[in-house]
Coordinates of C-alpha atoms and ligand atoms in Angstrom, one line a residue:
M1 CA 52.8 75.9 -26.6
C2 CA 52.9 72.1 -26.2
G3 CA 54.3 70.0 -28.2
I4 CA 53.7 66.5 -30.1
V5 CA 55.7 63.7 -31.7
G6 CA 55.3 60.5 -32.9
Y7 CA 57.5 57.5 -34.7
V8 CA 56.6 54.1 -35.8
G9 CA 59.5 52.2 -37.9
H10 CA 62.3 50.0 -37.2
Q11 CA 64.6 51.9 -35.0
A12 CA 64.5 52.6 -31.3
A13 CA 61.3 55.1 -30.7
G14 CA 62.7 56.9 -27.6
P15 CA 66.1 58.7 -28.6
I16 CA 64.1 59.6 -32.0
L17 CA 61.1 61.4 -29.7
L18 CA 63.7 63.1 -27.5
E19 CA 65.0 64.6 -30.3
G20 CA 61.8 65.4 -31.6
L21 CA 61.0 66.9 -28.7
Q22 CA 64.3 69.3 -28.4
R23 CA 63.1 70.7 -31.3
L24 CA 60.1 71.8 -30.5
E25 CA 61.6 73.2 -27.2
Y26 CA 61.5 76.6 -28.3
R27 CA 57.5 76.1 -28.1
G28 CA 58.0 76.9 -24.3
Y29 CA 56.7 73.3 -21.9
D30 CA 57.0 72.9 -18.2
S31 CA 57.3 69.2 -18.1
S32 CA 57.7 66.5 -21.2
G33 CA 57.0 62.3 -21.6
I34 CA 57.3 59.9 -24.1
A35 CA 55.6 56.3 -24.4
V36 CA 56.7 53.5 -26.1
L37 CA 55.1 50.3 -27.5
D38 CA 57.4 47.2 -28.1
R39 CA 56.4 44.8 -30.8
D40 CA 54.7 42.5 -28.3
G41 CA 52.4 45.5 -27.4
A42 CA 54.0 46.2 -24.2
L43 CA 53.6 49.5 -23.0
A44 CA 56.5 52.2 -20.6
V45 CA 55.6 55.7 -19.8
L46 CA 58.3 57.9 -19.0
K47 CA 57.4 61.7 -17.5
R48 CA 59.4 64.4 -15.9
Q49 CA 58.8 68.0 -14.6
G50 CA 60.9 70.6 -16.0
K51 CA 63.5 70.5 -18.7
L52 CA 64.1 67.8 -21.4
R53 CA 67.2 66.7 -19.9
N54 CA 65.1 65.2 -16.7
L55 CA 63.9 62.9 -18.9
Q56 CA 67.0 62.5 -20.9
A57 CA 68.7 61.4 -17.7
A58 CA 66.1 58.6 -17.2
I59 CA 65.7 57.3 -20.5
S60 CA 68.3 54.3 -20.5
D61 CA 66.0 53.0 -17.7
M62 CA 63.4 52.7 -20.0
P63 CA 62.5 49.1 -22.4
S64 CA 62.9 50.1 -25.7
G65 CA 60.4 49.9 -28.4
A66 CA 59.9 50.9 -32.4
T67 CA 56.8 52.7 -31.9
G68 CA 55.7 55.5 -29.5
I69 CA 54.2 59.1 -28.8
G70 CA 55.6 62.0 -26.8
H71 CA 54.9 65.5 -25.8
T72 CA 56.0 68.8 -24.3
R73 CA 53.4 69.9 -21.8
W74 CA 52.6 73.9 -21.1
A75 CA 50.3 73.7 -18.0
T76 CA 46.5 74.7 -18.3
H77 CA 44.5 72.2 -16.1
G78 CA 47.0 71.0 -13.1
Q79 CA 50.2 72.2 -12.3
P80 CA 53.6 71.6 -14.0
S81 CA 54.4 67.9 -12.7
D82 CA 55.2 64.1 -13.4
R83 CA 52.0 63.1 -12.5
N84 CA 50.0 65.9 -14.6
A85 CA 52.6 65.7 -17.5
H86 CA 51.9 63.8 -20.9
P87 CA 51.3 61.2 -22.0
H88 CA 48.1 60.1 -20.0
A89 CA 46.7 56.6 -19.8
S90 CA 43.5 55.2 -19.5
S91 CA 42.9 53.2 -16.3
N92 CA 43.2 49.7 -17.5
G93 CA 46.7 51.1 -19.0
D94 CA 46.1 50.1 -22.6
V95 CA 45.6 53.3 -24.3
I96 CA 48.1 55.9 -24.0
V97 CA 47.4 59.7 -25.6
V98 CA 48.9 63.0 -25.6
Q99 CA 46.9 66.2 -26.3
N100 CA 47.4 69.7 -27.2
G101 CA 44.7 71.8 -26.8
I102 CA 42.0 72.1 -24.2
V103 CA 39.0 69.3 -23.4
E104 CA 36.7 71.8 -22.1
N105 CA 34.1 69.6 -21.2
Y106 CA 36.4 67.5 -19.2
R107 CA 34.7 68.1 -15.8
E108 CA 31.3 66.5 -17.2
L109 CA 33.1 63.8 -19.0
K110 CA 35.1 62.7 -15.6
A111 CA 31.8 63.3 -13.8
E112 CA 30.2 60.8 -16.3
L113 CA 33.2 58.4 -16.4
Q114 CA 33.7 58.0 -12.7
A115 CA 31.0 55.9 -11.3
S116 CA 32.7 53.2 -14.0
L117 CA 35.9 53.8 -12.5
E118 CA 34.9 53.6 -9.1
A119 CA 33.4 50.3 -9.7
E120 CA 36.6 48.6 -10.6
D121 CA 38.5 50.0 -7.7
R122 CA 40.2 52.4 -10.1
T123 CA 40.9 56.0 -9.7
W124 CA 42.0 59.5 -12.2
K125 CA 46.0 59.5 -11.9
S126 CA 46.4 63.4 -13.0
D127 CA 44.7 66.9 -12.6
T128 CA 44.8 67.2 -16.1
D129 CA 41.6 67.7 -18.8
T130 CA 43.4 64.9 -21.4
E131 CA 43.2 62.0 -19.4
V132 CA 39.5 61.6 -20.1
I133 CA 40.3 61.0 -23.9
P134 CA 42.5 57.8 -23.0
E135 CA 39.7 56.6 -20.8
L136 CA 36.9 57.4 -23.6
I137 CA 38.5 55.8 -25.8
S138 CA 39.3 52.9 -24.0
R139 CA 36.0 52.4 -22.9
E140 CA 34.4 52.1 -26.9
L141 CA 37.4 49.6 -27.1
E142 CA 36.1 47.5 -24.7
A143 CA 32.4 47.7 -26.3
G144 CA 33.9 46.1 -29.5
K145 CA 35.2 49.2 -31.6
S146 CA 37.8 49.5 -33.6
F147 CA 40.6 51.5 -32.2
E148 CA 39.4 54.4 -35.4
D149 CA 36.0 54.3 -34.3
A150 CA 36.7 54.6 -30.6
L151 CA 39.0 57.6 -31.5
E152 CA 36.3 59.0 -33.5
H153 CA 33.6 58.3 -30.9
A154 CA 36.1 60.1 -28.2
I155 CA 36.8 63.0 -30.1
G156 CA 32.9 63.5 -31.0
R157 CA 32.6 63.7 -27.2
L158 CA 35.2 66.2 -26.8
R159 CA 34.1 70.1 -26.5
G160 CA 37.2 72.4 -27.9
A161 CA 40.4 72.3 -30.0
N162 CA 42.3 69.5 -29.8
A163 CA 45.2 67.6 -31.5
I164 CA 45.8 63.9 -30.4
A165 CA 48.2 61.3 -31.1
A166 CA 47.5 57.9 -29.5
I167 CA 49.1 54.4 -29.4
H168 CA 47.5 51.5 -28.3
G169 CA 48.7 47.9 -26.5
A170 CA 46.6 45.8 -29.1
N171 CA 48.2 47.4 -31.9
P172 CA 51.5 47.8 -31.4
H173 CA 53.1 48.7 -34.9
K174 CA 50.8 51.5 -35.4
I175 CA 50.2 55.7 -34.2
Y176 CA 46.8 57.6 -34.1
A177 CA 46.9 61.2 -34.6
A178 CA 43.7 63.8 -34.9
R179 CA 42.9 66.8 -35.2
K180 CA 39.6 69.1 -34.3
G181 CA 39.6 72.8 -34.6
S182 CA 42.4 74.9 -34.1
A183 CA 44.6 73.9 -31.3
G184 CA 47.5 73.8 -33.6
G185 CA 48.7 71.3 -36.1
I186 CA 49.8 67.9 -36.9
V187 CA 52.3 67.1 -39.7
I188 CA 52.7 63.3 -40.8
G189 CA 56.6 62.8 -41.9
Y190 CA 57.6 60.0 -44.5
G191 CA 60.6 57.8 -44.0
D192 CA 62.3 55.1 -45.4
G193 CA 60.2 52.2 -43.6
E194 CA 59.4 54.7 -41.1
M195 CA 56.8 57.7 -40.1
F196 CA 57.1 60.0 -38.3
I197 CA 54.4 62.7 -36.3
A198 CA 54.7 65.9 -35.1
S199 CA 53.0 69.0 -34.2
D200 CA 55.6 71.5 -35.8
L201 CA 57.4 70.7 -39.1
P202 CA 61.1 71.5 -37.1
A203 CA 60.8 68.2 -35.5
L204 CA 60.2 66.4 -38.7
L205 CA 63.1 68.4 -40.6
P206 CA 66.1 66.0 -39.5
H207 CA 64.5 63.0 -41.1
T208 CA 62.4 64.1 -44.3
T209 CA 60.9 66.9 -45.9
T210 CA 58.0 64.8 -47.6
I211 CA 54.9 65.5 -45.4
Y212 CA 51.2 65.4 -45.1
H213 CA 49.3 68.0 -43.2
L214 CA 46.4 67.0 -41.4
E215 CA 43.3 69.3 -41.8
D216 CA 40.6 70.2 -39.4
G217 CA 38.4 66.6 -38.5
D218 CA 41.2 64.0 -40.1
I219 CA 41.2 61.3 -37.7
A220 CA 44.8 59.2 -39.3
A221 CA 45.5 55.7 -38.6
I222 CA 49.9 55.4 -39.6
N223 CA 52.0 52.3 -39.8
Q224 CA 55.5 52.2 -40.8
E225 CA 54.5 52.0 -44.8
G226 CA 52.5 54.9 -44.3
I227 CA 48.5 56.7 -43.5
T228 CA 45.3 56.2 -43.5
V229 CA 43.2 59.0 -43.4
R230 CA 39.3 59.4 -42.1
R231 CA 37.7 62.5 -43.5
A232 CA 33.6 63.2 -43.0
G233 CA 32.1 61.8 -46.1
Q234 CA 34.8 60.3 -47.8
S235 CA 36.0 56.5 -47.9
P236 CA 39.2 56.2 -45.9
F237 CA 42.2 57.2 -48.3
Q238 CA 46.0 57.4 -48.4
P239 CA 46.7 61.2 -49.2
E240 CA 49.6 62.4 -51.1
P241 CA 52.8 64.0 -49.7
I242 CA 54.1 67.2 -50.1
Q243 CA 57.7 67.9 -50.5
V244 CA 59.0 71.1 -48.6
D245 CA 61.9 73.0 -49.5
L246 CA 63.0 74.1 -45.9
D247 CA 66.5 73.2 -44.9
P248 CA 67.4 71.6 -42.0
V249 CA 70.4 74.0 -41.4
A250 CA 68.3 77.2 -41.4
I251 CA 67.1 76.2 -38.1
A252 CA 70.1 75.3 -36.9
R253 CA 71.9 78.0 -34.3
G254 CA 75.3 78.2 -36.0
P255 CA 77.5 80.4 -34.6
Y256 CA 74.9 82.5 -32.5
R257 CA 74.8 82.2 -28.8
H258 CA 70.7 82.0 -29.2
F259 CA 68.0 81.7 -31.9
M260 CA 66.5 84.8 -30.8
L261 CA 69.9 86.8 -31.7
K262 CA 70.4 84.5 -35.2
E263 CA 66.7 85.4 -35.8
I264 CA 67.9 89.3 -34.8
H265 CA 70.7 89.0 -37.5
E266 CA 68.4 87.5 -40.3
Q267 CA 66.1 89.9 -40.4
P268 CA 67.8 91.9 -43.1
R269 CA 67.5 88.7 -45.3
A270 CA 64.1 87.8 -44.2
L271 CA 62.8 91.3 -45.0
S272 CA 64.0 90.7 -48.4
D273 CA 63.1 87.4 -49.0
T274 CA 59.7 88.7 -48.1
I275 CA 59.2 91.7 -50.1
R276 CA 61.0 90.0 -53.5
G277 CA 59.2 90.2 -56.8
R278 CA 56.2 91.7 -55.0
A279 CA 57.6 95.3 -55.1
R280 CA 58.1 96.0 -58.5
L281 CA 58.8 99.2 -59.8
D282 CA 58.3 98.8 -64.0
P283 CA 55.3 99.3 -64.0
P284 CA 55.0 99.8 -60.4
T285 CA 52.6 97.1 -58.5
A286 CA 52.6 95.6 -55.0
L287 CA 51.9 92.3 -54.4
A288 CA 51.3 91.5 -58.4
D289 CA 50.7 88.0 -57.9
D290 CA 50.2 87.3 -54.3
L291 CA 46.9 88.4 -53.3
S292 CA 44.3 86.8 -54.7
L293 CA 41.7 89.3 -53.7
S294 CA 39.6 90.6 -56.7
A295 CA 40.3 94.1 -58.2
D296 CA 36.5 94.7 -57.2
T297 CA 37.2 93.9 -53.7
L298 CA 40.1 96.0 -53.3
R299 CA 38.2 99.2 -54.8
G300 CA 35.1 98.2 -52.3
I301 CA 36.8 98.3 -49.3
G302 CA 35.9 101.5 -47.3
R303 CA 38.1 100.5 -43.9
V304 CA 40.8 98.2 -42.7
L305 CA 40.9 96.8 -39.3
V306 CA 44.4 95.3 -38.9
I307 CA 44.2 92.4 -35.7
G308 CA 47.2 90.3 -33.7
M309 CA 48.3 89.4 -30.5
G310 CA 51.6 90.5 -28.8
T311 CA 54.1 91.6 -31.3
S312 CA 51.8 91.1 -34.2
L313 CA 49.5 93.6 -32.8
H314 CA 52.3 96.0 -32.3
A315 CA 52.9 95.2 -36.3
A316 CA 48.9 95.9 -36.6
M317 CA 49.3 99.0 -34.6
I318 CA 52.2 100.1 -37.6
G319 CA 50.2 98.9 -40.5
R320 CA 47.2 100.5 -39.3
W321 CA 49.4 104.0 -39.7
W322 CA 50.6 102.7 -43.1
M323 CA 46.7 102.0 -44.2
E324 CA 46.0 105.7 -43.2
Q325 CA 49.4 107.7 -44.5
I326 CA 50.0 105.4 -47.7
A327 CA 47.1 103.7 -48.8
G328 CA 44.9 107.2 -47.6
I329 CA 41.9 104.7 -46.1
P330 CA 39.9 105.3 -42.5
A331 CA 41.8 102.3 -40.7
D332 CA 41.9 100.7 -37.2
F333 CA 43.7 98.3 -35.3
D334 CA 42.5 95.8 -32.4
N335 CA 43.5 93.2 -29.9
A336 CA 42.4 90.1 -31.5
S337 CA 41.2 88.5 -27.8
E338 CA 39.2 91.1 -27.4
F339 CA 37.6 92.1 -30.2
R340 CA 34.9 89.4 -30.8
F341 CA 33.4 90.0 -27.1
R342 CA 32.5 93.5 -27.8
A343 CA 30.1 92.8 -30.4
P344 CA 32.2 95.1 -32.8
L345 CA 30.5 96.4 -35.6
L346 CA 32.6 95.9 -39.2
G347 CA 29.9 96.2 -42.3
P348 CA 30.7 94.4 -45.4
S349 CA 33.3 96.8 -46.7
T350 CA 35.6 96.3 -43.9
L351 CA 38.8 94.3 -45.1
V352 CA 40.0 92.8 -41.9
V353 CA 43.7 92.1 -41.7
A354 CA 44.9 89.4 -39.4
V355 CA 48.4 89.1 -38.5
T356 CA 50.0 86.3 -36.9
Q357 CA 53.3 84.3 -37.3
S358 CA 52.4 81.4 -36.0
G359 CA 49.1 81.4 -37.8
E360 CA 47.5 79.2 -35.2
T361 CA 46.9 81.5 -32.5
I362 CA 43.8 81.0 -30.8
D363 CA 42.9 84.4 -29.8
T364 CA 43.3 85.7 -33.4
L365 CA 41.9 82.7 -35.0
G366 CA 38.6 83.1 -32.8
A367 CA 38.9 86.7 -34.2
M368 CA 38.7 85.3 -37.7
N369 CA 36.0 83.3 -36.8
H370 CA 33.7 86.0 -35.7
V371 CA 34.4 88.0 -38.9
R372 CA 33.4 85.4 -41.2
D373 CA 30.1 84.0 -39.0
R374 CA 28.8 87.4 -38.5
W375 CA 29.9 90.1 -40.9
G376 CA 31.3 88.3 -43.7
A377 CA 34.2 90.4 -44.4
P378 CA 36.9 89.6 -46.4
Q379 CA 39.9 88.6 -44.5
V380 CA 43.6 88.9 -45.2
V381 CA 46.1 86.9 -43.2
I382 CA 49.8 87.9 -42.8
T383 CA 51.9 84.9 -41.7
N384 CA 55.2 83.0 -41.9
V385 CA 53.1 79.3 -41.9
D386 CA 51.4 78.5 -45.1
G387 CA 49.0 76.1 -44.7
S388 CA 48.7 77.1 -41.1
E389 CA 44.8 77.5 -39.7
A390 CA 45.1 81.1 -40.4
T391 CA 45.5 80.3 -44.2
R392 CA 42.6 78.0 -44.6
Q393 CA 40.1 80.6 -42.6
A394 CA 41.1 83.9 -44.7
D395 CA 40.2 84.7 -48.3
A396 CA 43.8 85.7 -49.2
S397 CA 47.0 85.3 -47.5
I398 CA 50.3 87.1 -47.9
I399 CA 53.0 84.6 -46.9
M400 CA 56.1 86.1 -45.3
R401 CA 59.2 84.6 -46.1
C402 CA 61.5 85.0 -42.7
G403 CA 62.3 80.6 -42.4
P404 CA 61.6 79.2 -39.4
E405 CA 61.6 81.4 -36.4
V406 CA 62.7 79.5 -33.1
G407 CA 63.0 81.8 -30.5
V408 CA 59.9 82.4 -28.7
A409 CA 60.8 86.2 -28.5
S410 CA 59.3 87.1 -32.3
T411 CA 61.7 89.2 -33.9
K412 CA 62.4 88.2 -37.6
T413 CA 58.6 87.7 -38.0
F414 CA 58.0 91.1 -36.7
V415 CA 59.7 92.9 -40.1
G416 CA 58.0 90.4 -42.5
S417 CA 54.7 91.3 -41.1
L418 CA 55.8 95.0 -41.1
A419 CA 56.9 94.2 -45.1
A420 CA 53.6 92.7 -45.8
L421 CA 51.6 95.2 -44.2
Y422 CA 53.4 98.2 -46.3
L423 CA 52.8 96.4 -49.0
L424 CA 49.1 95.5 -48.3
A425 CA 48.7 99.5 -48.0
C426 CA 50.6 100.6 -51.4
R427 CA 48.2 97.8 -53.1
I428 CA 45.0 99.1 -51.9
G429 CA 46.3 102.4 -51.9
H430 CA 46.6 102.2 -55.9
A431 CA 44.0 100.0 -56.7
Q432 CA 41.8 102.6 -55.0
G433 CA 43.5 105.4 -57.0
R434 CA 44.6 107.2 -53.8
L435 CA 48.1 106.4 -54.5
S436 CA 49.5 107.6 -58.3
D437 CA 51.7 105.4 -60.0
E438 CA 54.2 108.2 -59.4
N439 CA 54.0 107.5 -55.6
L440 CA 53.5 104.3 -55.6
T441 CA 57.1 104.0 -57.1
L442 CA 58.3 106.5 -54.6
R443 CA 56.7 104.0 -51.8
L444 CA 58.3 101.0 -53.0
E445 CA 61.9 102.3 -53.6
Q446 CA 61.5 103.6 -49.8
L447 CA 60.5 100.0 -48.5
L448 CA 63.4 98.4 -50.9
T449 CA 65.6 100.4 -48.8
A450 CA 64.6 98.7 -45.5
P451 CA 66.9 96.1 -45.5
S452 CA 70.0 98.1 -45.5
L453 CA 68.7 100.3 -42.9
L454 CA 68.1 96.8 -40.4
E455 CA 71.6 96.3 -41.7
R456 CA 73.0 99.0 -40.7
G457 CA 71.1 98.6 -37.7
L458 CA 72.5 95.7 -36.6
E459 CA 76.4 97.3 -37.0
L460 CA 75.5 98.9 -33.6
A461 CA 75.1 95.6 -31.8
D462 CA 78.5 96.3 -29.8
Q463 CA 77.2 99.9 -28.6
C464 CA 74.1 98.1 -27.5
A465 CA 75.3 95.7 -25.6
R466 CA 77.7 97.8 -23.9
I467 CA 75.0 100.3 -22.7
A468 CA 72.5 97.0 -21.6
Q469 CA 75.0 95.8 -19.3
Q470 CA 75.0 99.1 -17.5
F471 CA 71.3 98.6 -17.0
D472 CA 71.2 94.8 -15.9
S473 CA 70.1 95.5 -12.5
A474 CA 67.2 98.1 -13.2
S475 CA 64.0 96.8 -12.6
D476 CA 61.8 99.1 -14.5
F477 CA 61.9 100.9 -18.1
L478 CA 59.9 103.2 -19.5
V479 CA 59.9 103.2 -23.5
L480 CA 58.6 106.3 -24.8
G481 CA 57.9 107.3 -28.6
R482 CA 55.0 109.2 -30.6
G483 CA 53.7 108.7 -34.3
I484 CA 54.9 105.3 -35.8
E485 CA 57.3 105.2 -33.3
Y486 CA 54.8 104.5 -30.4
P487 CA 53.7 100.9 -31.4
L488 CA 57.4 100.4 -31.6
A489 CA 57.9 101.3 -28.0
M490 CA 55.3 99.0 -27.0
E491 CA 57.3 96.3 -28.8
A492 CA 60.6 97.2 -27.3
A493 CA 58.8 97.1 -23.9
L494 CA 57.0 93.6 -24.5
K495 CA 60.8 92.1 -25.5
C496 CA 62.3 93.6 -22.2
K497 CA 59.3 91.9 -20.4
E498 CA 59.3 88.7 -22.2
I499 CA 63.0 88.0 -22.7
S500 CA 64.6 90.3 -19.6
Y501 CA 62.0 89.6 -16.9
V502 CA 62.2 93.5 -16.3
H503 CA 59.4 95.3 -15.7
A504 CA 58.8 98.0 -18.6
E505 CA 55.9 100.1 -20.2
G506 CA 55.7 101.4 -23.6
Y507 CA 54.2 104.8 -23.7
A508 CA 53.1 107.6 -26.0
A509 CA 55.4 109.7 -24.8
G510 CA 52.5 112.8 -24.9
E511 CA 50.7 110.5 -22.3
M512 CA 54.0 110.6 -20.1
K513 CA 53.2 113.4 -18.2
H514 CA 49.9 112.2 -17.7
G515 CA 50.9 109.6 -15.0
P516 CA 53.9 107.6 -15.4
I517 CA 56.0 110.8 -14.9
A518 CA 55.2 110.4 -11.4
L519 CA 57.3 107.0 -11.2
L520 CA 60.6 108.4 -12.6
D521 CA 63.6 109.2 -10.7
Q522 CA 67.2 108.3 -11.3
H523 CA 66.7 104.7 -10.7
F524 CA 64.2 104.4 -13.6
P525 CA 65.8 104.6 -17.0
V526 CA 63.7 105.8 -19.8
I527 CA 64.3 104.3 -23.8
A528 CA 63.3 107.4 -25.6
L529 CA 62.6 106.7 -29.7
A530 CA 63.7 109.8 -31.3
P531 CA 64.7 110.0 -34.6
R532 CA 64.3 113.3 -36.7
G533 CA 60.7 113.3 -37.9
P534 CA 57.6 115.7 -37.6
L535 CA 57.2 115.1 -34.0
F536 CA 60.6 115.5 -33.0
G537 CA 60.4 118.6 -31.4
K538 CA 57.6 117.2 -29.1
M539 CA 59.7 114.0 -28.4
M540 CA 62.6 116.6 -27.2
S541 CA 60.0 118.3 -24.9
A542 CA 59.5 114.9 -23.3
I543 CA 63.2 113.6 -23.0
Q544 CA 63.7 117.1 -21.4
Q545 CA 60.9 116.4 -18.8
V546 CA 62.6 112.6 -18.2
S547 CA 65.9 114.5 -17.2
A548 CA 64.5 116.9 -15.2
R549 CA 63.5 114.2 -12.7
Q550 CA 66.9 112.8 -13.0
A551 CA 65.6 109.7 -14.7
P552 CA 68.9 108.3 -17.4
V553 CA 67.8 108.5 -20.7
I554 CA 68.9 106.5 -23.5
A555 CA 68.0 107.9 -26.7
I556 CA 68.2 106.5 -30.3
G557 CA 67.9 108.8 -32.8
D558 CA 69.3 109.6 -36.3
D559 CA 73.3 109.5 -36.6
G560 CA 75.0 112.4 -36.2
D561 CA 71.9 114.2 -34.2
E562 CA 74.2 116.4 -31.9
E563 CA 70.7 118.2 -30.2
L564 CA 69.7 114.9 -29.3
S565 CA 72.9 113.3 -28.1
Q566 CA 73.8 116.4 -26.0
Q567 CA 70.9 116.3 -24.1
V568 CA 70.6 112.6 -22.8
D569 CA 72.8 110.2 -21.1
H570 CA 73.3 107.6 -23.9
F571 CA 72.8 107.9 -27.5
I572 CA 72.4 105.5 -30.1
G573 CA 72.6 106.9 -33.7
V574 CA 70.4 104.9 -36.1
P575 CA 70.7 105.7 -39.9
P576 CA 68.3 108.3 -40.9
A577 CA 65.1 106.8 -42.8
P578 CA 62.2 108.6 -44.2
P579 CA 59.4 109.0 -41.6
L580 CA 57.2 106.2 -42.8
L581 CA 60.3 103.7 -42.4
T582 CA 61.7 104.3 -38.9
P583 CA 60.2 100.8 -37.5
F584 CA 62.8 99.2 -40.0
S585 CA 65.7 101.7 -38.6
L586 CA 64.8 101.5 -35.1
T587 CA 63.7 97.6 -34.4
P588 CA 67.1 96.0 -34.1
V589 CA 68.2 98.4 -31.7
V590 CA 65.4 97.8 -29.3
Q591 CA 65.7 94.2 -29.6
L592 CA 69.4 94.0 -29.4
L593 CA 69.0 95.9 -26.3
A594 CA 66.5 93.8 -24.6
Y595 CA 68.6 90.6 -25.7
H596 CA 71.8 92.0 -23.8
I597 CA 69.8 93.0 -21.0
A598 CA 68.4 89.2 -20.7
L599 CA 72.4 87.8 -21.6
A600 CA 73.6 90.3 -18.6
R601 CA 71.0 89.1 -16.4
G602 CA 72.2 85.3 -17.2
L603 CA 68.2 84.6 -18.9
D604 CA 67.0 81.4 -20.6
I605 CA 66.6 83.6 -23.7
D606 CA 65.3 81.2 -26.5
Q607 CA 62.9 79.5 -23.9
P608 CA 61.7 82.3 -21.4
R609 CA 59.7 81.5 -18.7
N610 CA 56.1 80.7 -18.8
L611 CA 55.9 81.4 -22.4
A612 CA 55.1 79.7 -25.3
K613 CA 55.8 80.3 -29.1
T614 CA 52.6 79.5 -30.4
V615 CA 49.3 80.0 -28.1
T616 CA 46.6 77.7 -28.8
V617 CA 45.0 78.1 -25.4
E618 CA 42.6 81.0 -24.4
Ligands
LIG1 C1 56.5 88.1 -29.2 O1 57.5 88.0 -28.9 C2 55.5 86.9 -28.4 N1 56.3 85.9 -28.3 C3 53.8 86.7 -28.5 O2 53.3 87.9 -28.2 C4 53.1 86.8 -30.1 O3 53.3 88.2 -31.0 C5 51.9 86.4 -29.9 O4 51.3 85.3 -29.0 C6 51.4 86.6 -31.2 O5 51.7 85.3 -31.9 P1 51.1 84.9 -33.4 O6 52.1 86.3 -34.2 O7 52.2 83.8 -33.6 O8 49.9 85.2 -33.4

């Protein structure tokens, strides 16, 4: 979703801002813009609908300046267009703002400001909610306030969650940034005589690994030497930066054609890194040093509720399965965007586990807020971003160690989430005495084989590509699974929808005959997830029902399964896995099928239309 960058220093800001925006492209956007300020306070704004190349093509016409801000916009209020792209200016042109988030009361604020604008013969220049922000600031400046006071006042008037960057003609060597609520972060980067800001770390990494995360409610003034933060109840202060050890090379695409493909192939390493030191066998312990919940809290858990959205919801569904089967505890999953609106009944002994790779998804944060305010139940977040908003809200965090994920489609963070959920189930089961030392050892030993299951799945890439190419013109897919493979069928369908723009439905195979079977004919391919396990016989029945309707079947089952391979049109054999570990053996194959269908259709795989990597609006 929208991205923010900013620069103040001694170099021309325009190219630096543009390069930063390119590094945020993965977030998803439909227009972009930059504003630069020269040493005399002259402001120039450039905005373009569509891809960043449109902005790049026009940048040489822009006057240079060593201070500036930039933005990639994912439209919420007003169509994607040059006019609605950020940055937005106050009506006198002196204050320039970019924003991530939504000004929920923008209609009221626009109505309030309307009379003054009309009296000065000025008009709104966009259809966006954001435009009220520079206008509010500008009115306060006219009333004699400093920029920081004016910004603080304006933010106080906004309802909703907002991350903001601003520049002001009268302060040519400063950028301002503010964060309110959960509209995504603002990271400040420290250079040598220059400073950077960005909504996400990847935009800063080529310049610096010395950073500071603004906290909720912070207002920052940044010049080329450093940053001063205002925080409620404290005197203004210069914060202590931290060092991050992320390697800029880790976010480069390397030899891979797309980040998604690179990230699919990084899964064995992401999984090994996530479980390293957390699955010890002697004595058997799971998450020994990584879960800051007391032994009493763990023993007192009576039920686990796992929540998330999209791919994280599918991980949550699998997590529910493990909580029941491994920890032996009642468990549910829920869609975070629906959860809080049905007045759920939790009780204090429910442990809520929020899964969110970004840690910034507004639906998940909203659900976590509800849990805290209404029930005070303990919460654990599973995320790939340490320091994200979700980690601040939760009582304990399990940080995946997947490295930055750039492709919009979640891949390696899916298996990272799974690993964390599996370990958590082991920890709870053991803490409650339901999982003996011996069984915990067995479970952990099985988890330690999961990276090699992924490796062997990746070896099937060529076969996946060949099969996918035969279905590149299919307009629908049904993906069937049972038991622990059912959530994976939903994940496979989501991947097809996201990057291939093909209509796909993930279904519990037993449900197929209750409706979806009416769709089937020779033009409607069905992907069947059918490893050998307790429900294999029932999957075979479903596959026979599909074949009887002439629908082509692509089955993914255990390598060497003759019975299955003879029944279907296409067979992909994955390494046989213990029943609770099949998500790890099947995941790379379903991801690769979706990837190669999208590739064959010539689509923009890393930045699919209309999608955003981090969804910070409701
Ligand atoms: C997954 O491929 C999607 N990009 C999307 O469904 C995603 O999983 C969802 O938006 C949740 O994101 P989160 O994990 O950052 O909370």
